[in-house]
């Protein structure tokens, strides 16, 4: 392995003491369980087996356990240590943030995940090998060996192995997960490691039941079946029962900790996501079913975060409310009829002004107005549906605010007219003389929704209600009015609005004259709302299309017919 230049290495991580010495801690984790199993085995042998042995058999018994401990235990310890020792170089390299070959890292990760299984196998072989070895060693003394001795030997080693093996597995797994996983899985999910065989939730429940339920019951049953050589069966049975219950509680605690940690973190993360925090992640490394669940949860949150960003970006082009409406509709859903209020706003003398100004200056001047206009429309529950070069079309009464859309639209129009007056100085600085607008508002039934081809759709409103609103806006210039409304909008207004009746007007596309009314903004709008809004980036990005003032009304109508 080639050592990288120090400047090319990633910044060193602040490893904890357990993580730096994780191999040692994993190696020590099964010692307590095996020591307790050994203590139980020794006490059982002293009280139940030794009274049944002759002096010659006792000598063989002592010689057997001495030789066994001298040879078998070192072999078992070596089997414990070898896989940990082989992980040492890779462990050191990962701690030092050194580059590691991918195949070598994958093999090391599989070895880490299989450590609990390996320790369980070694412990089971070590304990269960005592069952044939000790009876054969005692029988080699040349004296008859009673079946009672064999029964007690089997009972002793079975109970001790049940205590030691299952507890060792859980202890090694918890130590591995807490200390080795952060080092070996810095940028990977243990549950996605190819070739690894972690313990599933179902198998873990079976192993827990075996350790906490089966082991105590089997131990007590064996004590009842095998005759008591020292006449200590009740007291010894109580002792075994206490030890078994203690180990059952320990196993339950370890299993509870194993389950509670991911469940608690997932619950907290889910609550944060439900509260709108999409920056939360569950940073818990697990190799089992919880690992896959955590990975999928984090991917789900990333997907929601991407969707939120997409909706935010999308909303800058179609409007936030339109974006919500579009994303809430299913593919292929068409528009539906709704009672809405439509507002058309047009900038006066756009052609003359734009012909005397650079294009960039025209855009800056229009954006100065649009940024305030969008804010006002959305504050009153409307949405700017589309920009029409030097104006825009807004819809009120869709989305979450469907009530009183007529009064809200008129109030928004009054504020727009008032803000135009407060913007005169800034528009003059931008090179726009005598900045003025015309506003037309109409209320009625229109088809609202995604309209277009399957490949290209637009969220908008169409129908006669929209056409009339556009025609009414075109009347503001010849009638020398800023804000005109129709009869249907007038009927939706409370008496607090000062409305001036005008002669009925003939508009393009209608065979009968249309009743129009003028609104006086200065008497309807609160003076506090007439201050120039702070400059900000427009929520919508308009697409500027220049057209002549005389054709404005027709162009607007053609866009929405």
Coordinates of C-alpha atoms in Angstrom, one line a residue:
X1 CA 0.0 0.0 0.0
X2 CA 1.4 3.4 -1.0
X3 CA 1.4 6.1 1.6
X4 CA -0.2 9.3 0.2
X5 CA 1.3 12.7 0.5
X6 CA 0.2 14.4 3.7
X7 CA -1.5 17.2 1.8
X8 CA -3.6 14.6 -0.1
X9 CA -5.0 13.0 3.0
X10 CA -8.5 13.8 4.3
X11 CA -8.6 15.6 7.6
X12 CA -8.0 13.3 10.5
X13 CA -11.1 12.3 12.4
X14 CA -11.4 12.6 16.2
X15 CA -11.6 9.0 17.1
X16 CA -12.8 8.0 20.6
X17 CA -10.7 5.7 22.8
X18 CA -13.1 2.7 22.3
X19 CA -12.9 3.2 18.5
X20 CA -9.1 3.3 18.6
X21 CA -8.9 0.2 20.8
X22 CA -12.0 -1.5 19.3
X23 CA -10.2 -4.8 18.4
X24 CA -9.1 -5.2 22.0
X25 CA -12.5 -4.5 23.4
X26 CA -14.2 -6.9 21.0
X27 CA -11.7 -9.6 22.0
X28 CA -12.4 -9.0 25.7
X29 CA -16.2 -8.8 25.3
X30 CA -16.9 -12.6 25.6
X31 CA -14.6 -13.2 28.6
X32 CA -17.2 -12.4 31.3
X33 CA -19.8 -14.8 29.9
X34 CA -17.2 -17.6 29.6
X35 CA -15.9 -17.0 33.1
X36 CA -19.3 -17.2 34.6
X37 CA -19.9 -20.4 32.7
X38 CA -16.6 -21.8 34.0
X39 CA -17.4 -20.8 37.6
X40 CA -20.7 -22.6 37.3
X41 CA -19.1 -25.7 35.8
X42 CA -16.4 -25.8 38.6
X43 CA -19.0 -25.5 41.3
X44 CA -21.2 -28.2 39.8
X45 CA -18.3 -30.6 39.4
X46 CA -17.2 -30.1 43.0
X47 CA -20.7 -30.6 44.5
X48 CA -22.3 -33.1 42.2
X49 CA -19.5 -35.1 40.3
X50 CA -16.5 -35.5 42.7
X51 CA -18.5 -37.3 45.4
X52 CA -19.3 -40.1 42.9
X53 CA -15.7 -40.6 41.8
X54 CA -13.1 -43.0 43.2
X55 CA -9.6 -41.7 44.1
X56 CA -8.2 -43.0 40.8
X57 CA -11.0 -41.5 38.8
X58 CA -10.6 -38.2 40.7
X59 CA -6.9 -38.1 39.7
X60 CA -7.9 -38.7 36.1
X61 CA -10.5 -36.0 36.4
X62 CA -8.1 -33.4 37.7
X63 CA -5.5 -34.4 35.1
X64 CA -8.0 -34.1 32.4
X65 CA -9.2 -30.6 33.2
X66 CA -5.5 -29.4 33.7
X67 CA -4.5 -30.9 30.3
X68 CA -7.6 -29.6 28.7
X69 CA -7.1 -26.1 30.0
X70 CA -3.4 -26.2 29.0
X71 CA -4.1 -27.2 25.4
X72 CA -7.7 -26.5 24.5
X73 CA -8.1 -23.1 26.0
X74 CA -5.0 -21.7 24.3
X75 CA -6.3 -23.0 21.0
X76 CA -9.7 -21.4 21.6
X77 CA -8.1 -18.1 22.6
X78 CA -5.9 -18.3 19.4
X79 CA -9.1 -18.8 17.4
X80 CA -10.5 -15.8 19.0
X81 CA -7.4 -13.6 18.4
X82 CA -6.5 -14.7 14.9
X83 CA -9.4 -12.9 13.0
X84 CA -8.9 -9.8 15.2
X85 CA -5.1 -9.8 14.5
X86 CA -5.7 -10.1 10.8
X87 CA -7.9 -7.0 11.0
X88 CA -5.2 -4.9 12.7
X89 CA -3.4 -3.5 9.7
X90 CA -6.6 -2.5 8.0
X91 CA -8.0 -1.1 11.2
X92 CA -4.9 1.1 11.7
X93 CA -5.0 2.3 8.0
X94 CA -8.7 3.3 8.4
X95 CA -8.0 5.1 11.6
X96 CA -5.2 7.1 9.9
X97 CA -7.4 7.8 6.9
X98 CA -5.0 6.0 4.5
X99 CA -6.2 4.7 1.1
X100 CA -7.2 1.1 1.2
X101 CA -7.8 -1.3 -1.7
X102 CA -11.5 -1.8 -2.3
X103 CA -11.3 -5.6 -2.4
X104 CA -9.3 -5.7 0.8
X105 CA -11.8 -3.3 2.5
X106 CA -14.7 -5.4 1.4
X107 CA -13.1 -8.5 2.8
X108 CA -12.3 -6.8 6.1
X109 CA -15.9 -5.6 6.4
X110 CA -17.3 -9.1 5.9
X111 CA -14.9 -10.4 8.5
X112 CA -16.1 -7.7 11.0
X113 CA -19.7 -8.6 10.4
X114 CA -19.0 -12.3 10.9
X115 CA -17.1 -11.9 14.2
X116 CA -20.1 -12.7 16.4
X117 CA -20.7 -15.9 14.5
X118 CA -17.0 -16.8 14.7
X119 CA -16.9 -16.3 18.4
X120 CA -20.1 -18.3 18.9
X121 CA -18.7 -21.2 16.9
X122 CA -15.4 -21.2 18.8
X123 CA -17.2 -21.0 22.2
X124 CA -19.7 -23.8 21.2
X125 CA -16.9 -26.1 20.0
X126 CA -14.8 -25.4 23.1
X127 CA -17.6 -26.1 25.6
X128 CA -19.3 -29.0 23.8
X129 CA -16.0 -30.8 23.2
X130 CA -15.8 -31.4 27.0
X131 CA -18.8 -33.7 26.8
X132 CA -16.9 -36.7 25.2
X133 CA -13.4 -35.8 26.5
X134 CA -14.1 -35.9 30.3
X135 CA -16.1 -39.2 30.4
X136 CA -13.4 -40.9 28.2
X137 CA -10.6 -39.6 30.4
X138 CA -12.3 -40.8 33.6
X139 CA -13.1 -44.2 32.1
X140 CA -9.4 -44.6 31.2
X141 CA -8.7 -45.0 34.9
X142 CA -9.7 -48.7 34.5
X143 CA -12.6 -48.6 36.9
X144 CA -16.3 -48.9 36.0
X145 CA -17.9 -45.5 35.2
X146 CA -21.5 -45.2 36.3
X147 CA -24.1 -43.7 34.1
X148 CA -24.8 -41.2 36.9
X149 CA -21.4 -39.6 36.5
X150 CA -21.9 -39.3 32.8
X151 CA -25.3 -37.7 33.3
X152 CA -23.8 -35.2 35.7
X153 CA -21.0 -34.4 33.3
X154 CA -23.3 -33.8 30.4
X155 CA -25.6 -31.7 32.6
X156 CA -22.6 -29.6 33.8
X157 CA -21.2 -28.8 30.4
X158 CA -24.6 -28.3 28.7
X159 CA -25.7 -25.7 31.3
X160 CA -22.3 -23.9 31.3
X161 CA -22.2 -23.8 27.5
X162 CA -25.8 -22.5 27.3
X163 CA -24.8 -19.7 29.7
X164 CA -21.6 -18.8 27.9
X165 CA -22.3 -19.2 24.2
X166 CA -25.4 -17.1 23.8
X167 CA -24.2 -14.4 26.1
X168 CA -20.9 -14.3 24.2
X169 CA -22.7 -13.8 20.9
X170 CA -24.7 -10.8 22.1
X171 CA -21.6 -9.3 23.9
X172 CA -19.4 -9.5 20.8
X173 CA -22.1 -8.1 18.5
X174 CA -22.7 -5.1 20.7
X175 CA -19.0 -4.4 21.1
X176 CA -18.5 -4.8 17.3
X177 CA -21.4 -2.5 16.5
X178 CA -20.3 0.2 18.9
X179 CA -16.6 0.3 18.2
X180 CA -15.6 -1.4 14.9
X181 CA -18.5 -0.3 12.7
X182 CA -17.7 3.5 12.9
X183 CA -14.1 2.7 11.7
X184 CA -14.8 0.1 9.0
X185 CA -18.1 1.6 7.6
X186 CA -17.2 5.3 7.4
X187 CA -18.9 5.7 4.0
X188 CA -21.0 2.5 3.7
X189 CA -24.0 0.8 5.2
X190 CA -23.1 -2.5 7.0
X191 CA -26.5 -4.0 5.9
X192 CA -25.5 -3.6 2.3
X193 CA -22.2 -5.5 2.5
X194 CA -22.2 -8.3 -0.1
X195 CA -21.4 -11.7 1.2
X196 CA -22.2 -10.9 4.8
X197 CA -24.7 -13.0 6.8
X198 CA -25.9 -10.8 9.7
X199 CA -28.5 -12.0 12.2
X200 CA -32.0 -11.1 11.3
X201 CA -34.6 -9.7 13.7
X202 CA -36.5 -13.1 13.6
X203 CA -33.3 -15.1 14.3
X204 CA -32.3 -12.7 17.0
X205 CA -35.7 -13.2 18.7
X206 CA -35.1 -17.0 18.5
X207 CA -31.6 -16.7 20.0
X208 CA -32.9 -14.4 22.7
X209 CA -35.7 -16.9 23.6
X210 CA -33.1 -19.7 23.6
X211 CA -30.9 -17.7 26.0
X212 CA -33.5 -16.2 28.3
X213 CA -36.1 -19.0 28.3
X214 CA -34.8 -22.3 27.0
X215 CA -31.5 -22.2 28.8
X216 CA -33.0 -21.7 32.3
X217 CA -35.7 -24.3 31.7
X218 CA -33.3 -26.9 30.3
X219 CA -30.9 -26.3 33.2
X220 CA -33.6 -26.9 35.8
X221 CA -35.0 -29.9 34.0
X222 CA -31.6 -31.5 33.9
X223 CA -31.1 -31.0 37.6
X224 CA -34.4 -32.7 38.3
X225 CA -33.7 -35.6 36.0
X226 CA -30.2 -36.3 37.2
X227 CA -30.0 -37.7 40.8
X228 CA -28.5 -35.4 43.3
X229 CA -25.2 -36.9 44.4
X230 CA -24.6 -34.4 47.3
X231 CA -28.2 -34.1 48.4
X232 CA -28.1 -30.4 47.5
X233 CA -30.6 -30.4 44.7
X234 CA -33.1 -27.8 46.1
X235 CA -30.4 -25.3 47.0
X236 CA -28.4 -26.0 43.9
X237 CA -31.5 -25.7 41.7
X238 CA -32.3 -22.3 43.3
X239 CA -28.7 -21.2 42.6
X240 CA -29.0 -22.3 39.0
X241 CA -32.3 -20.7 38.7
X242 CA -31.0 -17.4 40.0
X243 CA -28.0 -17.5 37.6
X244 CA -30.3 -18.4 34.7
X245 CA -32.7 -15.5 35.5
X246 CA -29.8 -13.1 35.8
X247 CA -28.5 -14.1 32.5
X248 CA -32.0 -13.9 31.0
X249 CA -32.3 -10.4 32.2
X250 CA -28.9 -9.4 30.9
X251 CA -29.8 -10.9 27.5
X252 CA -33.1 -9.1 27.5
X253 CA -31.3 -5.8 28.4
X254 CA -28.9 -6.3 25.5
X255 CA -31.7 -7.2 23.1
X256 CA -33.7 -4.2 24.4
X257 CA -30.8 -1.9 23.8
X258 CA -30.3 -3.4 20.4
X259 CA -33.9 -2.7 19.5
X260 CA -34.6 0.5 21.4
X261 CA -31.7 2.6 19.9
X262 CA -32.7 2.4 16.3
X263 CA -36.4 2.6 17.1
X264 CA -35.9 5.7 19.2
X265 CA -33.7 7.4 16.6
X266 CA -36.2 6.6 13.8
X267 CA -39.1 7.9 15.9
X268 CA -37.3 11.2 16.6
X269 CA -36.2 11.6 13.0
X270 CA -39.8 10.8 11.8
X271 CA -41.2 13.4 14.2
X272 CA -38.6 16.0 12.9
X273 CA -39.6 15.2 9.3
X274 CA -43.3 15.5 10.1
X275 CA -42.4 18.9 11.6
X276 CA -40.9 20.1 8.3
X277 CA -37.2 19.5 9.2
X278 CA -35.8 17.6 6.2
X279 CA -32.1 18.0 7.2
X280 CA -32.4 15.2 9.8
X281 CA -30.6 11.9 9.2
X282 CA -30.4 8.7 11.3
X283 CA -26.6 8.1 11.7
X284 CA -26.7 4.6 13.1
X285 CA -24.7 1.7 11.6
X286 CA -26.5 -1.6 11.7
X287 CA -25.8 -4.8 9.8
X288 CA -29.3 -6.3 10.2
X289 CA -32.8 -5.5 9.2
X290 CA -32.6 -2.1 11.0
X291 CA -29.7 -1.2 8.8
X292 CA -31.8 -1.5 5.7
X293 CA -34.6 0.3 7.3
X294 CA -32.4 3.2 8.4
X295 CA -30.8 3.4 4.9
X296 CA -34.3 3.5 3.2
X297 CA -35.5 6.1 5.7
X298 CA -32.5 8.3 5.0
X299 CA -33.1 7.9 1.2
X300 CA -36.8 8.8 1.7
X301 CA -35.8 12.0 3.6
X302 CA -33.3 12.8 0.8
X303 CA -36.1 12.2 -1.7
X304 CA -38.4 14.6 0.2
X305 CA -35.6 17.1 0.4
X306 CA -35.1 16.9 -3.3
X307 CA -38.8 17.1 -3.9
X308 CA -39.0 20.2 -1.7
X309 CA -36.1 21.8 -3.6
X310 CA -37.8 20.9 -6.9
X311 CA -41.0 22.4 -5.7
X312 CA -39.3 25.5 -4.5
X313 CA -37.4 25.9 -7.8
X314 CA -40.5 25.0 -9.8
X315 CA -42.5 27.5 -7.7
X316 CA -40.2 30.3 -8.8
X317 CA -41.4 29.8 -12.4
X318 CA -45.0 28.9 -12.0
X319 CA -45.8 30.4 -8.5
X320 CA -45.7 28.6 -5.2
X321 CA -49.4 27.9 -5.1
X322 CA -49.5 26.7 -8.7
X323 CA -46.6 24.4 -7.9
X324 CA -48.4 22.9 -4.9
X325 CA -51.5 22.4 -7.1
X326 CA -49.6 20.8 -9.9
X327 CA -47.7 18.4 -7.6
X328 CA -50.9 17.4 -5.8
X329 CA -52.6 16.4 -9.0
X330 CA -52.2 13.0 -10.6
X331 CA -50.7 12.6 -14.0
X332 CA -53.2 13.1 -16.7
X333 CA -55.7 14.9 -14.5
X334 CA -57.4 17.7 -16.4
X335 CA -58.8 21.0 -15.3
X336 CA -62.1 21.4 -13.4
X337 CA -64.6 24.2 -13.2
X338 CA -64.2 26.6 -10.3
X339 CA -65.6 29.9 -9.3
X340 CA -62.6 32.3 -9.3
X341 CA -61.6 35.9 -9.7
X342 CA -59.2 36.8 -12.5
X343 CA -57.0 39.9 -12.5
X344 CA -55.1 41.2 -15.5
X345 CA -52.5 43.9 -15.0
X346 CA -50.8 45.8 -17.8
X347 CA -48.1 48.4 -17.8
X348 CA -49.0 51.5 -19.8
X349 CA -46.8 52.9 -22.6
X350 CA -44.5 49.9 -22.5
X351 CA -43.7 50.0 -26.3
X352 CA -42.7 53.7 -26.2
X353 CA -40.6 53.3 -23.0
X354 CA -38.9 50.1 -24.1
X355 CA -37.9 51.6 -27.5
X356 CA -35.9 54.3 -25.7
X357 CA -34.2 52.1 -23.1
X358 CA -31.7 49.2 -23.3
X359 CA -33.3 45.8 -22.9
X360 CA -31.5 45.1 -19.6
X361 CA -32.8 48.4 -18.2
X362 CA -36.3 47.5 -19.2
X363 CA -36.0 44.2 -17.4
X364 CA -34.7 45.9 -14.3
X365 CA -37.5 48.4 -14.3
X366 CA -40.2 45.8 -14.8
X367 CA -38.7 43.5 -12.1
X368 CA -38.9 46.5 -9.7
X369 CA -42.6 46.5 -10.2
X370 CA -43.1 42.7 -10.4
X371 CA -41.3 42.0 -7.2
X372 CA -43.8 44.2 -5.3
X373 CA -46.8 43.0 -7.4
X374 CA -46.2 39.3 -6.7
X375 CA -45.8 39.9 -3.0
X376 CA -49.1 41.8 -2.9
X377 CA -51.0 39.2 -4.9
X378 CA -49.8 36.3 -2.8
X379 CA -50.4 38.1 0.4
X380 CA -54.1 38.4 -0.5
X381 CA -54.4 34.7 -1.3
X382 CA -53.9 35.0 -5.1
X383 CA -51.2 33.6 -7.4
X384 CA -49.6 35.2 -10.4
X385 CA -50.4 32.6 -13.0
X386 CA -48.4 34.0 -15.9
X387 CA -46.3 37.0 -17.0
X388 CA -47.5 38.6 -20.2
X389 CA -44.5 40.6 -21.2
X390 CA -45.4 44.0 -19.7
X391 CA -48.1 42.6 -17.4
X392 CA -49.4 39.5 -15.7
X393 CA -52.5 37.4 -15.0
X394 CA -53.4 36.5 -11.4
X395 CA -56.0 34.1 -10.1
X396 CA -57.8 34.3 -6.8
X397 CA -59.9 31.5 -5.3
X398 CA -57.8 28.4 -6.0
X399 CA -55.8 26.4 -3.5
X400 CA -56.3 26.8 0.2
X401 CA -58.0 30.2 0.1
X402 CA -61.2 29.8 -1.9
X403 CA -63.5 32.2 0.1
X404 CA -64.0 35.9 -0.5
X405 CA -61.7 35.8 -3.5
X406 CA -63.5 38.8 -5.1
X407 CA -62.9 41.2 -2.3
X408 CA -59.3 40.0 -1.8
X409 CA -58.6 40.5 -5.5
X410 CA -60.0 44.0 -5.5
X411 CA -58.0 44.8 -2.3
X412 CA -54.8 43.5 -4.0
X413 CA -55.6 45.6 -7.1
X414 CA -56.0 48.7 -4.9
X415 CA -52.7 48.1 -3.2
X416 CA -51.0 47.6 -6.6
X417 CA -52.3 50.9 -7.8
X418 CA -51.1 52.5 -4.6
X419 CA -47.7 50.9 -4.7
X420 CA -47.2 52.2 -8.3
X421 CA -47.5 55.7 -6.9
X422 CA -44.9 55.0 -4.3
X423 CA -42.6 53.5 -6.9
X424 CA -42.5 56.6 -9.1
X425 CA -39.2 57.9 -7.8
X426 CA -37.4 54.5 -8.1
X427 CA -38.9 53.9 -11.6
X428 CA -37.7 57.4 -12.6
X429 CA -34.2 56.5 -11.4
X430 CA -34.5 53.4 -13.5
X431 CA -35.3 55.5 -16.6
X432 CA -39.0 54.9 -16.7
X433 CA -41.0 58.2 -16.9
X434 CA -44.7 58.3 -15.9
X435 CA -45.0 54.7 -14.9
X436 CA -48.7 53.6 -14.8
X437 CA -50.7 50.4 -14.9
X438 CA -54.2 49.3 -15.8
X439 CA -56.0 46.6 -13.8
X440 CA -59.1 44.6 -14.9
X441 CA -60.9 42.1 -12.6
X442 CA -63.7 39.7 -13.3
X443 CA -65.3 36.9 -11.2
X444 CA -67.0 33.8 -12.6
X445 CA -66.7 30.2 -13.6
X446 CA -63.5 29.0 -15.3
X447 CA -61.7 25.8 -16.0
X448 CA -58.6 25.6 -13.7
X449 CA -55.9 23.0 -13.8
X450 CA -53.2 21.5 -15.9
X451 CA -54.0 22.1 -19.6
X452 CA -52.0 21.1 -22.6
X453 CA -50.5 18.0 -24.2
X454 CA -49.2 15.0 -22.2
X455 CA -45.6 16.2 -22.9
X456 CA -46.1 19.9 -22.2
X457 CA -48.7 21.3 -19.8
X458 CA -49.5 24.5 -18.1
X459 CA -51.4 25.2 -14.9
X460 CA -53.8 28.0 -15.8
X461 CA -57.4 29.1 -16.0
X462 CA -59.4 29.3 -19.3
X463 CA -62.9 30.4 -20.2
X464 CA -65.1 33.3 -20.8
X465 CA -64.4 34.7 -17.3
X466 CA -60.7 35.0 -18.2
X467 CA -61.4 36.6 -21.5
X468 CA -63.7 39.2 -20.0
X469 CA -61.1 40.1 -17.4
X470 CA -58.6 40.7 -20.1
X471 CA -61.1 42.8 -22.1
X472 CA -62.0 44.9 -19.0
X473 CA -58.3 45.6 -18.4
X474 CA -58.0 46.9 -22.0
X475 CA -60.7 49.4 -21.2
X476 CA -58.7 51.1 -18.4
X477 CA -56.7 53.3 -20.9
X478 CA -59.6 54.7 -22.9
X479 CA -61.7 55.2 -19.8
X480 CA -58.7 56.7 -18.0
X481 CA -59.2 54.5 -15.0
X482 CA -56.6 52.4 -13.0
X483 CA -58.9 49.7 -11.8
X484 CA -62.0 48.4 -13.4
X485 CA -64.3 45.5 -12.3
X486 CA -67.3 43.7 -13.7
X487 CA -70.8 43.2 -12.3
X488 CA -70.0 39.7 -10.9
X489 CA -67.1 41.1 -9.0
X490 CA -69.1 44.1 -7.8
X491 CA -71.7 41.7 -6.4
X492 CA -69.1 39.9 -4.2
X493 CA -67.9 43.2 -2.6
X494 CA -69.0 44.5 0.8
X495 CA -70.4 48.0 1.1
X496 CA -67.1 49.3 2.4
X497 CA -65.7 49.4 -1.1
X498 CA -66.4 52.7 -2.9
X499 CA -67.5 51.8 -6.4
X500 CA -68.3 54.2 -9.2
X501 CA -70.7 53.0 -11.9
X502 CA -69.6 53.6 -15.5
X503 CA -71.5 53.3 -18.7
X504 CA -71.8 49.7 -20.1
X505 CA -69.0 48.9 -22.5
X506 CA -68.8 46.9 -25.6
X507 CA -65.9 44.5 -25.7
X508 CA -64.4 42.2 -28.3
X509 CA -66.1 38.8 -28.5
X510 CA -69.3 39.8 -26.7
X511 CA -72.6 40.7 -28.4
X512 CA -74.0 42.6 -25.4
X513 CA -72.4 45.4 -23.5
X514 CA -70.6 44.6 -20.2
X515 CA -71.3 46.5 -17.0
X516 CA -68.1 47.9 -15.6
X517 CA -67.3 49.8 -12.4
X518 CA -64.4 51.8 -11.3
X519 CA -62.7 51.4 -7.9
X520 CA -61.0 54.4 -6.3
X521 CA -57.8 52.9 -4.7
X522 CA -57.1 55.8 -2.3
X523 CA -60.4 55.3 -0.5
X524 CA -60.2 51.6 -0.3
X525 CA -56.6 50.8 0.5
X526 CA -55.0 51.2 3.9
X527 CA -52.3 53.8 3.7
X528 CA -49.9 51.6 5.6
X529 CA -50.0 49.2 2.6
X530 CA -48.9 51.8 0.2
X531 CA -45.2 51.9 1.2
X532 CA -42.7 50.7 -1.3
X533 CA -41.8 47.1 -0.4
X534 CA -38.1 46.2 0.1
X535 CA -36.2 45.1 -2.9
X536 CA -35.9 41.3 -3.2
X537 CA -35.6 38.6 -5.8
X538 CA -38.9 38.1 -7.5
X539 CA -40.7 34.9 -6.5
X540 CA -41.5 34.4 -10.1
X541 CA -39.1 34.9 -13.0
X542 CA -41.1 36.7 -15.8
X543 CA -40.5 36.0 -19.5
X544 CA -40.6 39.4 -21.1
X545 CA -42.4 39.5 -24.5
X546 CA -42.7 43.0 -26.0
X547 CA -45.8 44.0 -27.8
X548 CA -47.5 47.2 -28.8
X549 CA -49.8 49.0 -26.4
X550 CA -52.7 49.0 -28.9
X551 CA -52.6 45.3 -29.2
X552 CA -52.1 44.6 -25.5
X553 CA -55.7 43.7 -24.8
X554 CA -56.0 41.4 -27.8
X555 CA -52.7 39.8 -27.1
X556 CA -53.7 39.1 -23.5
X557 CA -57.0 37.6 -24.5
X558 CA -55.4 35.5 -27.3
X559 CA -53.0 34.1 -24.7
X560 CA -55.8 32.7 -22.6
X561 CA -58.6 32.0 -25.1

